[in-house]
mmCIF file of C-alpha atoms and ligand atoms in Angstrom:
data_model
loop_
_atom_site.group_PDB
_atom_site.id
_atom_site.type_symbol
_atom_site.label_atom_id
_atom_site.label_comp_id
_atom_site.label_asym_id
_atom_site.label_seq_id
_atom_site.Cartn_x
_atom_site.Cartn_y
_atom_site.Cartn_z
ATOM 1 C CA UNK U 1 0.000 0.000 0.000
ATOM 2 C CA UNK U 2 1.293 3.443 -0.885
ATOM 3 C CA UNK U 3 1.342 6.089 1.803
ATOM 4 C CA UNK U 4 0.582 9.708 1.011
ATOM 5 C CA UNK U 5 0.736 12.482 3.573
ATOM 6 C CA UNK U 6 -2.469 14.491 3.878
ATOM 7 C CA UNK U 7 -0.984 17.879 4.636
ATOM 8 C CA UNK U 8 0.041 21.239 3.172
ATOM 9 C CA UNK U 9 2.488 21.945 5.997
ATOM 10 C CA UNK U 10 6.064 22.088 4.736
ATOM 11 C CA UNK U 11 7.651 21.050 8.053
ATOM 12 C CA UNK U 12 5.370 18.019 8.327
ATOM 13 C CA UNK U 13 6.026 17.027 4.716
ATOM 14 C CA UNK U 14 9.809 17.385 5.194
ATOM 15 C CA UNK U 15 9.744 15.322 8.376
ATOM 16 C CA UNK U 16 7.585 12.588 6.829
ATOM 17 C CA UNK U 17 9.776 12.606 3.721
ATOM 18 C CA UNK U 18 12.860 12.112 5.897
ATOM 19 C CA UNK U 19 11.319 8.843 7.094
ATOM 20 C CA UNK U 20 11.545 7.664 3.493
ATOM 21 C CA UNK U 21 8.021 6.249 3.501
ATOM 22 C CA UNK U 22 6.073 8.914 1.627
ATOM 23 C CA UNK U 23 4.844 8.137 -1.884
ATOM 24 C CA UNK U 24 2.840 11.313 -2.448
ATOM 25 C CA UNK U 25 0.922 14.227 -0.938
ATOM 26 C CA UNK U 26 -2.728 15.246 -0.856
ATOM 27 C CA UNK U 27 -3.884 18.748 -0.060
ATOM 28 C CA UNK U 28 -7.244 20.469 0.014
ATOM 29 C CA UNK U 29 -8.315 24.112 0.457
ATOM 30 C CA UNK U 30 -8.828 23.644 4.222
ATOM 31 C CA UNK U 31 -5.277 22.318 4.663
ATOM 32 C CA UNK U 32 -3.742 25.083 2.505
ATOM 33 C CA UNK U 33 -5.731 27.793 4.350
ATOM 34 C CA UNK U 34 -4.019 26.737 7.602
ATOM 35 C CA UNK U 35 -0.635 27.677 6.103
ATOM 36 C CA UNK U 36 -1.582 31.368 5.596
ATOM 37 C CA UNK U 37 0.438 31.546 2.347
ATOM 38 C CA UNK U 38 -0.576 31.764 -1.306
ATOM 39 C CA UNK U 39 -1.756 28.364 -2.576
ATOM 40 C CA UNK U 40 0.517 28.494 -5.613
ATOM 41 C CA UNK U 41 3.632 29.064 -3.488
ATOM 42 C CA UNK U 42 2.694 26.224 -1.127
ATOM 43 C CA UNK U 43 2.017 23.788 -3.980
ATOM 44 C CA UNK U 44 5.242 24.718 -5.786
ATOM 45 C CA UNK U 45 7.255 24.111 -2.642
ATOM 46 C CA UNK U 46 5.560 20.767 -1.973
ATOM 47 C CA UNK U 47 6.238 19.631 -5.555
ATOM 48 C CA UNK U 48 9.900 20.548 -5.163
ATOM 49 C CA UNK U 49 10.137 18.296 -2.082
ATOM 50 C CA UNK U 50 8.158 15.249 -3.190
ATOM 51 C CA UNK U 51 8.571 13.396 -6.475
ATOM 52 C CA UNK U 52 5.347 11.372 -6.183
ATOM 53 C CA UNK U 53 1.867 12.660 -7.011
ATOM 54 C CA UNK U 54 0.766 15.892 -5.300
ATOM 55 C CA UNK U 55 -2.998 16.497 -5.285
ATOM 56 C CA UNK U 56 -4.165 20.104 -5.637
ATOM 57 C CA UNK U 57 -7.879 20.854 -5.502
ATOM 58 C CA UNK U 58 -9.876 22.731 -8.136
ATOM 59 C CA UNK U 59 -12.412 25.109 -6.630
ATOM 60 C CA UNK U 60 -14.525 25.954 -9.691
ATOM 61 C CA UNK U 61 -17.874 24.197 -9.661
ATOM 62 C CA UNK U 62 -18.648 24.188 -13.396
ATOM 63 C CA UNK U 63 -16.969 21.770 -15.783
ATOM 64 C CA UNK U 64 -15.366 24.361 -18.055
ATOM 65 C CA UNK U 65 -14.012 26.320 -15.076
ATOM 66 C CA UNK U 66 -12.630 23.143 -13.513
ATOM 67 C CA UNK U 67 -10.995 22.093 -16.783
ATOM 68 C CA UNK U 68 -9.293 25.467 -17.184
ATOM 69 C CA UNK U 69 -8.207 25.471 -13.533
ATOM 70 C CA UNK U 70 -6.876 21.918 -13.900
ATOM 71 C CA UNK U 71 -4.830 22.936 -16.944
ATOM 72 C CA UNK U 72 -3.299 25.807 -14.951
ATOM 73 C CA UNK U 73 -2.649 23.659 -11.857
ATOM 74 C CA UNK U 74 -0.995 20.960 -13.938
ATOM 75 C CA UNK U 75 1.543 23.556 -15.144
ATOM 76 C CA UNK U 76 2.912 23.900 -11.580
ATOM 77 C CA UNK U 77 4.850 20.639 -11.870
ATOM 78 C CA UNK U 78 4.620 17.336 -13.750
ATOM 79 C CA UNK U 79 3.589 15.495 -10.572
ATOM 80 C CA UNK U 80 0.455 17.588 -9.925
ATOM 81 C CA UNK U 81 -2.792 15.629 -9.762
ATOM 82 C CA UNK U 82 -5.959 17.709 -9.879
ATOM 83 C CA UNK U 83 -8.568 17.045 -7.221
ATOM 84 C CA UNK U 84 -12.073 17.308 -8.595
ATOM 85 C CA UNK U 85 -15.193 17.255 -6.398
ATOM 86 C CA UNK U 86 -17.559 14.348 -6.999
ATOM 87 C CA UNK U 87 -20.408 16.336 -8.535
ATOM 88 C CA UNK U 88 -22.032 16.097 -11.963
ATOM 89 C CA UNK U 89 -19.916 18.929 -13.425
ATOM 90 C CA UNK U 90 -16.831 17.355 -11.891
ATOM 91 C CA UNK U 91 -17.420 14.043 -13.660
ATOM 92 C CA UNK U 92 -17.751 15.855 -17.005
ATOM 93 C CA UNK U 93 -14.428 17.570 -16.313
ATOM 94 C CA UNK U 94 -12.713 14.280 -15.380
ATOM 95 C CA UNK U 95 -13.650 12.709 -18.716
ATOM 96 C CA UNK U 96 -12.157 15.649 -20.646
ATOM 97 C CA UNK U 97 -9.044 15.842 -18.455
ATOM 98 C CA UNK U 98 -8.314 12.108 -18.645
ATOM 99 C CA UNK U 99 -8.474 12.518 -22.444
ATOM 100 C CA UNK U 100 -5.870 15.295 -22.179
ATOM 101 C CA UNK U 101 -3.598 13.166 -19.986
ATOM 102 C CA UNK U 102 -4.201 15.288 -16.863
ATOM 103 C CA UNK U 103 -4.466 13.018 -13.831
ATOM 104 C CA UNK U 104 -7.437 13.515 -11.532
ATOM 105 C CA UNK U 105 -8.251 12.551 -7.953
ATOM 106 C CA UNK U 106 -12.005 12.629 -7.497
ATOM 107 C CA UNK U 107 -12.652 13.716 -3.955
ATOM 108 C CA UNK U 108 -15.516 13.708 -1.446
ATOM 109 C CA UNK U 109 -16.676 10.191 -2.362
ATOM 110 C CA UNK U 110 -19.180 8.789 0.134
ATOM 111 C CA UNK U 111 -20.919 5.921 -1.673
ATOM 112 C CA UNK U 112 -20.369 2.919 -3.928
ATOM 113 C CA UNK U 113 -22.472 4.234 -6.836
ATOM 114 C CA UNK U 114 -20.389 7.429 -6.744
ATOM 115 C CA UNK U 115 -17.197 5.357 -6.884
ATOM 116 C CA UNK U 116 -18.552 3.378 -9.837
ATOM 117 C CA UNK U 117 -19.184 6.601 -11.780
ATOM 118 C CA UNK U 118 -15.645 7.814 -10.990
ATOM 119 C CA UNK U 119 -14.124 4.617 -12.399
ATOM 120 C CA UNK U 120 -16.269 4.848 -15.531
ATOM 121 C CA UNK U 121 -15.045 8.431 -16.030
ATOM 122 C CA UNK U 122 -11.489 7.007 -15.980
ATOM 123 C CA UNK U 123 -10.172 9.087 -13.095
ATOM 124 C CA UNK U 124 -6.704 8.122 -11.902
ATOM 125 C CA UNK U 125 -7.791 8.157 -8.228
ATOM 126 C CA UNK U 126 -10.936 8.183 -6.115
ATOM 127 C CA UNK U 127 -10.886 9.451 -2.531
ATOM 128 C CA UNK U 128 -13.543 7.964 -0.238
ATOM 129 C CA UNK U 129 -13.626 9.880 3.071
ATOM 130 C CA UNK U 130 -13.745 7.190 5.745
ATOM 131 C CA UNK U 131 -13.518 9.428 8.838
ATOM 132 C CA UNK U 132 -16.400 11.646 7.752
ATOM 133 C CA UNK U 133 -18.549 8.551 7.133
ATOM 134 C CA UNK U 134 -17.707 7.248 10.608
ATOM 135 C CA UNK U 135 -18.745 10.694 11.932
ATOM 136 C CA UNK U 136 -22.287 10.103 10.645
ATOM 137 C CA UNK U 137 -22.458 6.502 11.911
ATOM 138 C CA UNK U 138 -21.656 4.782 8.605
ATOM 139 C CA UNK U 139 -18.690 2.440 8.629
ATOM 140 C CA UNK U 140 -16.174 4.158 6.337
ATOM 141 C CA UNK U 141 -14.012 1.072 5.897
ATOM 142 C CA UNK U 142 -17.014 -0.950 4.653
ATOM 143 C CA UNK U 143 -17.179 1.457 1.731
ATOM 144 C CA UNK U 144 -13.500 0.808 0.920
ATOM 145 C CA UNK U 145 -14.171 -2.956 0.952
ATOM 146 C CA UNK U 146 -17.136 -2.550 -1.416
ATOM 147 C CA UNK U 147 -15.270 -0.277 -3.817
ATOM 148 C CA UNK U 148 -12.279 -2.643 -3.966
ATOM 149 C CA UNK U 149 -14.600 -5.557 -4.735
ATOM 150 C CA UNK U 150 -16.457 -3.774 -7.537
ATOM 151 C CA UNK U 151 -13.263 -2.311 -9.037
ATOM 152 C CA UNK U 152 -11.683 -5.765 -9.024
ATOM 153 C CA UNK U 153 -14.816 -7.377 -10.582
ATOM 154 C CA UNK U 154 -14.381 -5.163 -13.637
ATOM 155 C CA UNK U 155 -10.614 -4.526 -13.561
ATOM 156 C CA UNK U 156 -11.177 -0.768 -13.243
ATOM 157 C CA UNK U 157 -7.858 1.082 -13.219
ATOM 158 C CA UNK U 158 -8.896 3.905 -10.854
ATOM 159 C CA UNK U 159 -6.823 3.683 -7.663
ATOM 160 C CA UNK U 160 -8.498 3.945 -4.271
ATOM 161 C CA UNK U 161 -7.063 6.538 -1.878
ATOM 162 C CA UNK U 162 -8.398 5.998 1.644
ATOM 163 C CA UNK U 163 -8.906 9.595 2.803
ATOM 164 C CA UNK U 164 -10.147 11.404 5.904
ATOM 165 C CA UNK U 165 -8.010 8.981 7.905
ATOM 166 C CA UNK U 166 -8.269 9.744 11.605
ATOM 167 C CA UNK U 167 -6.428 6.928 13.410
ATOM 168 C CA UNK U 168 -3.999 3.994 12.958
ATOM 169 C CA UNK U 169 -6.878 1.480 12.742
ATOM 170 C CA UNK U 170 -8.093 3.127 9.541
ATOM 171 C CA UNK U 171 -4.609 2.539 8.074
ATOM 172 C CA UNK U 172 -4.389 -1.065 9.282
ATOM 173 C CA UNK U 173 -7.849 -1.855 7.892
ATOM 174 C CA UNK U 174 -6.962 -0.163 4.587
ATOM 175 C CA UNK U 175 -3.887 -2.387 4.299
ATOM 176 C CA UNK U 176 -5.881 -5.539 5.142
ATOM 177 C CA UNK U 177 -8.482 -4.698 2.505
ATOM 178 C CA UNK U 178 -5.753 -4.035 -0.063
ATOM 179 C CA UNK U 179 -6.463 -0.338 -0.671
ATOM 180 C CA UNK U 180 -4.029 1.128 -3.185
ATOM 181 C CA UNK U 181 -3.164 4.170 -1.074
ATOM 182 C CA UNK U 182 -3.891 5.673 2.341
ATOM 183 C CA UNK U 183 -3.454 9.409 2.701
ATOM 184 C CA UNK U 184 -2.569 10.054 6.297
ATOM 185 C CA UNK U 185 -2.276 13.187 8.474
ATOM 186 C CA UNK U 186 1.186 13.628 10.007
ATOM 187 C CA UNK U 187 -0.113 13.054 13.554
ATOM 188 C CA UNK U 188 -1.413 9.612 12.532
ATOM 189 C CA UNK U 189 1.877 8.770 10.767
ATOM 190 C CA UNK U 190 3.582 9.458 14.114
ATOM 191 C CA UNK U 191 1.055 7.239 15.910
ATOM 192 C CA UNK U 192 1.682 4.413 13.437
ATOM 193 C CA UNK U 193 5.303 4.022 14.392
ATOM 194 C CA UNK U 194 4.880 4.433 18.128
ATOM 195 C CA UNK U 195 4.458 1.649 20.671
ATOM 196 C CA UNK U 196 4.772 2.102 24.459
ATOM 197 C CA UNK U 197 6.683 -1.189 24.790
ATOM 198 C CA UNK U 198 9.254 0.088 22.262
ATOM 199 C CA UNK U 199 9.781 3.240 24.363
ATOM 200 C CA UNK U 200 10.062 1.199 27.594
ATOM 201 C CA UNK U 201 12.465 -1.214 25.864
ATOM 202 C CA UNK U 202 14.687 1.608 24.550
ATOM 203 C CA UNK U 203 14.801 3.236 27.983
ATOM 204 C CA UNK U 204 15.677 -0.092 29.684
ATOM 205 C CA UNK U 205 18.520 -0.783 27.232
ATOM 206 C CA UNK U 206 19.920 2.718 27.794
ATOM 207 C CA UNK U 207 19.810 2.293 31.576
ATOM 208 C CA UNK U 208 21.399 -1.196 31.373
ATOM 209 C CA UNK U 209 24.080 0.081 28.981
ATOM 210 C CA UNK U 210 25.148 2.537 31.706
ATOM 211 C CA UNK U 211 25.799 -0.442 34.046
ATOM 212 C CA UNK U 212 28.315 -2.018 31.650
ATOM 213 C CA UNK U 213 31.888 -1.486 32.991
ATOM 214 C CA UNK U 214 33.963 0.832 30.781
ATOM 215 C CA UNK U 215 36.890 -1.410 29.734
HETATM 216 O O1 G3P K 318 -8.017 13.539 2.726
HETATM 217 C C1 G3P K 318 -9.140 14.294 3.021
HETATM 218 C C2 G3P K 318 -8.965 14.909 4.348
HETATM 219 O O2 G3P K 318 -8.103 15.996 4.288
HETATM 220 C C3 G3P K 318 -10.232 15.251 5.034
HETATM 221 O O3 G3P K 318 -10.006 14.884 6.330
HETATM 222 O O4 G3P K 318 -10.367 14.853 8.732
HETATM 223 O O5 G3P K 318 -11.198 16.800 7.349
HETATM 224 O O6 G3P K 318 -12.318 14.584 7.214
HETATM 225 P P1 G3P K 318 -11.033 15.311 7.473
#
């Protein structure tokens, strides 16, 4: 499973990149707004740090506006993927953009029929939001299971990005299901590698090392 970082924060992206486990980045307008810098500058900097796909979201809501915005965004760097909202106009835009070779990540997916439409439109990625489904008492990971099954039934090429990840269990479940990608906030990446017994073990070894006679 590929791991993307879901962040527009340069320090977080650098730190995650230093771990050597990051295959790409996803951003959205809410994440970029937190940085209090121009979106273009943030995206350019992210693309200079990460070689894998970097998702940047289109904010136009009509197909022609989205297509034009996607063309502009894709000029930032060759690894830009344009995030398109899963609405009727968005699907029209995806069809045109996939024909032009511009990769799309269709975002805000909350149901299996939506995911089926995204695959038919030949998007590169679909992003089901598991955390936000959990928030409204629907099991987000069940949706990932269903999408993977339907995509595999028909050999659809669209890759599933498990998004709106809130905790390590979402990541573990995604890996068990065989999701293509999980996009993970930095705080959850930190949680993934932590275990209290590791910390206790490290501390004990350090203390015991001090008891070893020096020559
Ligand atoms: O990947 C989508 C993500 O940024 C949304 O996460 O926690 O706002 O639902 P959240």
